[in-house]
Amino acid sequence: MRLLPAIDLIGGKIVRLTEGDFSTEEQYGDPYELLKAWQGKVPMIHLIDLEGAKAGEPRHLDVVRYAKSLGFLVQTGGGIRSEASLDAVMETGADRVLLGTKAFTDPDFLDKATEKYGKRIAVALDAYDGKVAINGWQEATKLDDISVAQDLVKRGIETILYTDIGSDGKLNGPNVSRMKALRQIVNVTLIASGGVTTEEDVKELKMAKIDEAVVGKALLSGKVSIEELIEWEARYA
């Protein structure tokens, strides 16, 4: 299992939110300093532009470029809702680009993006109580997460990042039961996000045959060190 250290960005700073609520913002310093500290320790990072997700256009492409200059593989997303924005993110050299809101409100856009960029396109499926949320998690939909995942696979998507919003930022563990339900219906690279905090969490996700997991607040708050993350990844590879 691959573990992806996460950096969420607002105003040029690393932040974490609880359940996607912008009023719960906690700051964790400068992304450039942290990326430099992680250089050579982990192969891939998860960079999310929360400010961009709320605004509807990317705001932190400079951080993506810097991460690439340090040799990281980068998974990134946030606010990519036009062809121009998508092209701009791809031009940074990002290895995996996450589409969220636009993937659900404009399926033709998703199809064109996949046709143009292939496996570099992934979808961020964010849900609360099984219902998909869009626009930086600020707007609920009536779309069922399981049905949406099935449709994404039919459309040729090979990587799905699933965030359980109810678990995000709480350090209480991931929604393993939901990840198991998804794993039973989709045979693609499946990434768990939200609540991953302990080695036991990683073990449970591995047993559920989840391919990758994002670790955010647990890492930034010091609940787990980058060295422990590396050990867990090796143990549950």
CSV table of C-alpha atoms in Angstrom, one decimal:
chain,number,residue,atom,x,y,z
A,1,MET,CA,0.0,0.0,0.0
A,2,ARG,CA,1.3,3.4,-0.9
A,3,LEU,CA,0.9,6.2,1.7
A,4,LEU,CA,0.7,9.8,0.4
A,5,PRO,CA,1.6,12.6,2.8
A,6,ALA,CA,-0.9,15.4,2.2
A,7,ILE,CA,-0.5,19.2,2.0
A,8,ASP,CA,-3.7,21.3,1.7
A,9,LEU,CA,-3.2,24.9,0.7
A,10,ILE,CA,-5.0,28.2,1.4
A,11,GLY,CA,-3.3,31.6,0.9
A,12,GLY,CA,0.1,30.1,0.4
A,13,LYS,CA,0.0,28.3,3.7
A,14,ILE,CA,-0.5,24.6,4.7
A,15,VAL,CA,-3.8,24.2,6.4
A,16,ARG,CA,-6.2,21.5,7.6
A,17,LEU,CA,-9.9,21.7,7.9
A,18,THR,CA,-12.4,19.5,9.8
A,19,GLU,CA,-15.1,18.0,7.6
A,20,GLY,CA,-14.2,20.5,4.9
A,21,ASP,CA,-15.5,23.4,7.0
A,22,PHE,CA,-13.4,26.5,6.2
A,23,SER,CA,-14.2,28.1,9.6
A,24,THR,CA,-12.2,25.3,11.2
A,25,GLU,CA,-8.9,26.2,9.4
A,26,GLU,CA,-5.7,25.4,11.2
A,27,GLN,CA,-2.4,26.5,9.8
A,28,TYR,CA,0.8,24.4,9.7
A,29,GLY,CA,3.4,26.6,8.1
A,30,ASP,CA,5.1,27.0,4.8
A,31,PRO,CA,4.7,24.4,2.1
A,32,TYR,CA,8.1,25.0,0.6
A,33,GLU,CA,9.9,24.3,3.9
A,34,LEU,CA,7.9,21.2,4.5
A,35,LEU,CA,8.5,19.9,1.0
A,36,LYS,CA,12.2,20.5,1.4
A,37,ALA,CA,12.2,18.6,4.7
A,38,TRP,CA,10.4,15.6,3.0
A,39,GLN,CA,12.7,15.6,-0.1
A,40,GLY,CA,14.1,12.1,-0.7
A,41,LYS,CA,12.1,10.5,2.1
A,42,VAL,CA,8.8,9.8,0.3
A,43,PRO,CA,8.3,9.3,-3.5
A,44,MET,CA,4.8,10.8,-3.9
A,45,ILE,CA,2.8,13.6,-2.2
A,46,HIS,CA,-0.8,14.7,-2.3
A,47,LEU,CA,-1.2,18.5,-2.9
A,48,ILE,CA,-4.7,19.9,-2.7
A,49,ASP,CA,-5.5,23.6,-3.5
A,50,LEU,CA,-8.4,24.2,-1.1
A,51,GLU,CA,-8.5,27.9,-2.0
A,52,GLY,CA,-8.7,26.9,-5.6
A,53,ALA,CA,-11.5,24.4,-5.0
A,54,LYS,CA,-13.6,27.1,-3.3
A,55,ALA,CA,-12.7,29.8,-6.0
A,56,GLY,CA,-13.2,27.5,-9.0
A,57,GLU,CA,-9.7,27.9,-10.4
A,58,PRO,CA,-6.2,26.8,-9.3
A,59,ARG,CA,-4.3,29.2,-7.0
A,60,HIS,CA,-1.1,27.3,-6.0
A,61,LEU,CA,0.5,26.0,-9.2
A,62,ASP,CA,3.8,27.4,-8.0
A,63,VAL,CA,3.8,24.9,-5.1
A,64,VAL,CA,3.2,22.0,-7.5
A,65,ARG,CA,6.1,23.2,-9.7
A,66,TYR,CA,8.4,23.4,-6.7
A,67,ALA,CA,7.5,19.9,-5.5
A,68,LYS,CA,8.3,18.6,-9.0
A,69,SER,CA,11.6,20.4,-9.0
A,70,LEU,CA,12.5,18.5,-5.8
A,71,GLY,CA,11.8,15.2,-7.5
A,72,PHE,CA,8.5,14.2,-6.0
A,73,LEU,CA,5.7,12.4,-7.8
A,74,VAL,CA,2.7,14.7,-7.4
A,75,GLN,CA,-1.0,14.0,-7.1
A,76,THR,CA,-2.9,17.3,-7.1
A,77,GLY,CA,-6.3,18.9,-7.5
A,78,GLY,CA,-8.6,21.7,-6.5
A,79,GLY,CA,-10.5,24.2,-8.7
A,80,ILE,CA,-9.9,22.5,-12.1
A,81,ARG,CA,-13.1,23.4,-13.9
A,82,SER,CA,-12.0,24.5,-17.3
A,83,GLU,CA,-9.8,23.2,-20.1
A,84,ALA,CA,-7.4,26.0,-19.6
A,85,SER,CA,-7.1,25.3,-15.9
A,86,LEU,CA,-6.5,21.6,-16.6
A,87,ASP,CA,-3.9,22.3,-19.2
A,88,ALA,CA,-2.1,24.7,-16.8
A,89,VAL,CA,-2.0,22.1,-14.0
A,90,MET,CA,-0.7,19.5,-16.5
A,91,GLU,CA,2.0,21.8,-17.6
A,92,THR,CA,3.4,21.8,-14.1
A,93,GLY,CA,4.4,18.2,-14.7
A,94,ALA,CA,1.9,16.8,-12.1
A,95,ASP,CA,1.8,13.0,-12.4
A,96,ARG,CA,-1.8,12.6,-11.3
A,97,VAL,CA,-4.5,15.3,-11.6
A,98,LEU,CA,-7.7,15.0,-9.6
A,99,LEU,CA,-11.0,16.3,-11.1
A,100,GLY,CA,-13.8,16.8,-8.6
A,101,THR,CA,-16.8,19.1,-9.1
A,102,LYS,CA,-16.4,19.3,-12.9
A,103,ALA,CA,-16.4,15.5,-13.2
A,104,PHE,CA,-19.9,15.4,-11.8
A,105,THR,CA,-21.5,18.5,-13.3
A,106,ASP,CA,-20.0,18.1,-16.8
A,107,PRO,CA,-19.3,14.5,-17.7
A,108,ASP,CA,-18.3,15.5,-21.2
A,109,PHE,CA,-15.5,17.5,-19.7
A,110,LEU,CA,-14.3,14.4,-17.9
A,111,ASP,CA,-14.4,12.3,-21.0
A,112,LYS,CA,-12.4,14.9,-23.0
A,113,ALA,CA,-9.9,15.2,-20.2
A,114,THR,CA,-9.4,11.4,-20.1
A,115,GLU,CA,-9.1,11.2,-23.8
A,116,LYS,CA,-6.4,13.9,-23.8
A,117,TYR,CA,-4.4,13.0,-20.7
A,118,GLY,CA,-5.2,9.3,-20.1
A,119,LYS,CA,-4.0,7.8,-16.8
A,120,ARG,CA,-2.9,11.1,-15.5
A,121,ILE,CA,-6.6,11.9,-14.9
A,122,ALA,CA,-8.1,10.7,-11.6
A,123,VAL,CA,-11.4,11.6,-9.9
A,124,ALA,CA,-11.8,12.9,-6.4
A,125,LEU,CA,-15.0,11.4,-5.1
A,126,ASP,CA,-15.9,13.3,-1.9
A,127,ALA,CA,-19.0,12.1,0.0
A,128,TYR,CA,-20.8,12.7,3.2
A,129,ASP,CA,-23.2,9.9,4.4
A,130,GLY,CA,-22.9,8.3,0.9
A,131,LYS,CA,-23.8,11.4,-1.0
A,132,VAL,CA,-21.3,13.2,-3.3
A,133,ALA,CA,-20.3,16.8,-2.4
A,134,ILE,CA,-19.0,19.4,-4.8
A,135,ASN,CA,-17.6,22.9,-4.9
A,136,GLY,CA,-15.0,22.4,-2.3
A,137,TRP,CA,-17.4,20.2,-0.2
A,138,GLN,CA,-19.6,23.3,0.2
A,139,GLU,CA,-22.5,21.9,-1.8
A,140,ALA,CA,-24.3,18.5,-1.3
A,141,THR,CA,-25.8,16.6,-4.2
A,142,LYS,CA,-28.2,13.7,-4.4
A,143,LEU,CA,-25.7,11.6,-6.2
A,144,ASP,CA,-25.0,8.2,-4.6
A,145,ASP,CA,-21.3,7.6,-4.2
A,146,ILE,CA,-21.4,3.9,-5.1
A,147,SER,CA,-23.4,4.5,-8.3
A,148,VAL,CA,-21.1,7.4,-9.3
A,149,ALA,CA,-18.0,5.2,-8.8
A,150,GLN,CA,-19.5,2.6,-11.1
A,151,ASP,CA,-20.2,5.2,-13.7
A,152,LEU,CA,-16.6,6.5,-13.5
A,153,VAL,CA,-15.3,3.1,-14.2
A,154,LYS,CA,-17.5,2.7,-17.2
A,155,ARG,CA,-16.1,6.1,-18.4
A,156,GLY,CA,-12.6,4.7,-18.3
A,157,ILE,CA,-11.4,6.3,-15.0
A,158,GLU,CA,-8.6,4.1,-13.6
A,159,THR,CA,-8.0,6.0,-10.3
A,160,ILE,CA,-10.5,7.1,-7.7
A,161,LEU,CA,-9.7,9.1,-4.6
A,162,TYR,CA,-12.5,8.6,-2.1
A,163,THR,CA,-12.7,11.1,0.8
A,164,ASP,CA,-15.2,10.4,3.6
A,165,ILE,CA,-15.9,14.0,4.6
A,166,GLY,CA,-17.4,12.9,8.0
A,167,SER,CA,-14.0,11.4,8.9
A,168,ASP,CA,-11.7,14.1,7.5
A,169,GLY,CA,-9.6,16.0,10.0
A,170,LYS,CA,-10.9,14.2,13.0
A,171,LEU,CA,-8.1,11.7,13.6
A,172,ASN,CA,-10.7,9.0,14.4
A,173,GLY,CA,-9.8,6.6,11.7
A,174,PRO,CA,-11.1,6.1,8.1
A,175,ASN,CA,-14.5,4.8,7.1
A,176,VAL,CA,-13.3,1.3,6.3
A,177,SER,CA,-16.7,-0.1,5.7
A,178,ARG,CA,-17.4,2.4,2.9
A,179,MET,CA,-14.0,1.7,1.4
A,180,LYS,CA,-14.8,-2.1,1.5
A,181,ALA,CA,-18.1,-1.4,-0.3
A,182,LEU,CA,-16.3,0.5,-3.0
A,183,ARG,CA,-13.7,-2.1,-3.4
A,184,GLN,CA,-16.3,-4.7,-4.0
A,185,ILE,CA,-17.7,-2.9,-7.0
A,186,VAL,CA,-14.7,-1.1,-8.7
A,187,ASN,CA,-11.5,-2.8,-10.0
A,188,VAL,CA,-9.4,0.4,-10.2
A,189,THR,CA,-6.7,2.1,-8.1
A,190,LEU,CA,-8.6,3.1,-5.0
A,191,ILE,CA,-7.3,5.7,-2.7
A,192,ALA,CA,-8.7,6.3,0.9
A,193,SER,CA,-8.7,9.8,2.3
A,194,GLY,CA,-10.1,11.0,5.6
A,195,GLY,CA,-9.1,10.0,9.2
A,196,VAL,CA,-6.1,7.8,8.5
A,197,THR,CA,-4.1,8.2,11.7
A,198,THR,CA,-2.6,5.0,13.1
A,199,GLU,CA,-0.8,1.9,11.9
A,200,GLU,CA,-4.0,-0.1,12.6
A,201,ASP,CA,-5.9,2.2,10.2
A,202,VAL,CA,-3.3,1.4,7.5
A,203,LYS,CA,-3.5,-2.3,8.3
A,204,GLU,CA,-7.3,-2.3,8.0
A,205,LEU,CA,-7.2,-0.5,4.7
A,206,LYS,CA,-4.6,-3.0,3.4
A,207,MET,CA,-6.8,-5.9,4.5
A,208,ALA,CA,-9.7,-4.2,2.6
A,209,LYS,CA,-7.5,-4.3,-0.5
A,210,ILE,CA,-7.3,-0.5,-0.8
A,211,ASP,CA,-4.3,0.5,-3.0
A,212,GLU,CA,-3.3,3.9,-1.5
A,213,ALA,CA,-4.1,6.1,1.5
A,214,VAL,CA,-3.7,9.8,2.1
A,215,VAL,CA,-2.3,10.9,5.5
A,216,GLY,CA,-2.9,14.6,6.3
A,217,LYS,CA,-3.7,16.0,9.8
A,218,ALA,CA,-2.1,13.0,11.6
A,219,LEU,CA,1.2,13.8,10.0
A,220,LEU,CA,1.0,17.6,10.2
A,221,SER,CA,-0.1,17.6,13.9
A,222,GLY,CA,2.7,15.3,14.9
A,223,LYS,CA,0.4,12.3,15.7
A,224,VAL,CA,2.6,10.3,13.3
A,225,SER,CA,6.1,11.2,11.9
A,226,ILE,CA,7.2,11.0,8.3
A,227,GLU,CA,9.6,8.2,9.4
A,228,GLU,CA,6.7,6.1,10.8
A,229,LEU,CA,4.8,6.6,7.6
A,230,ILE,CA,7.7,5.3,5.7
A,231,GLU,CA,7.9,2.2,8.0
A,232,TRP,CA,4.2,1.6,7.7
A,233,GLU,CA,4.3,1.8,3.9
A,234,ALA,CA,7.2,-0.8,3.8
A,235,ARG,CA,5.4,-3.1,6.2
A,236,TYR,CA,2.1,-3.1,4.3
A,237,ALA,CA,3.5,-2.8,0.8
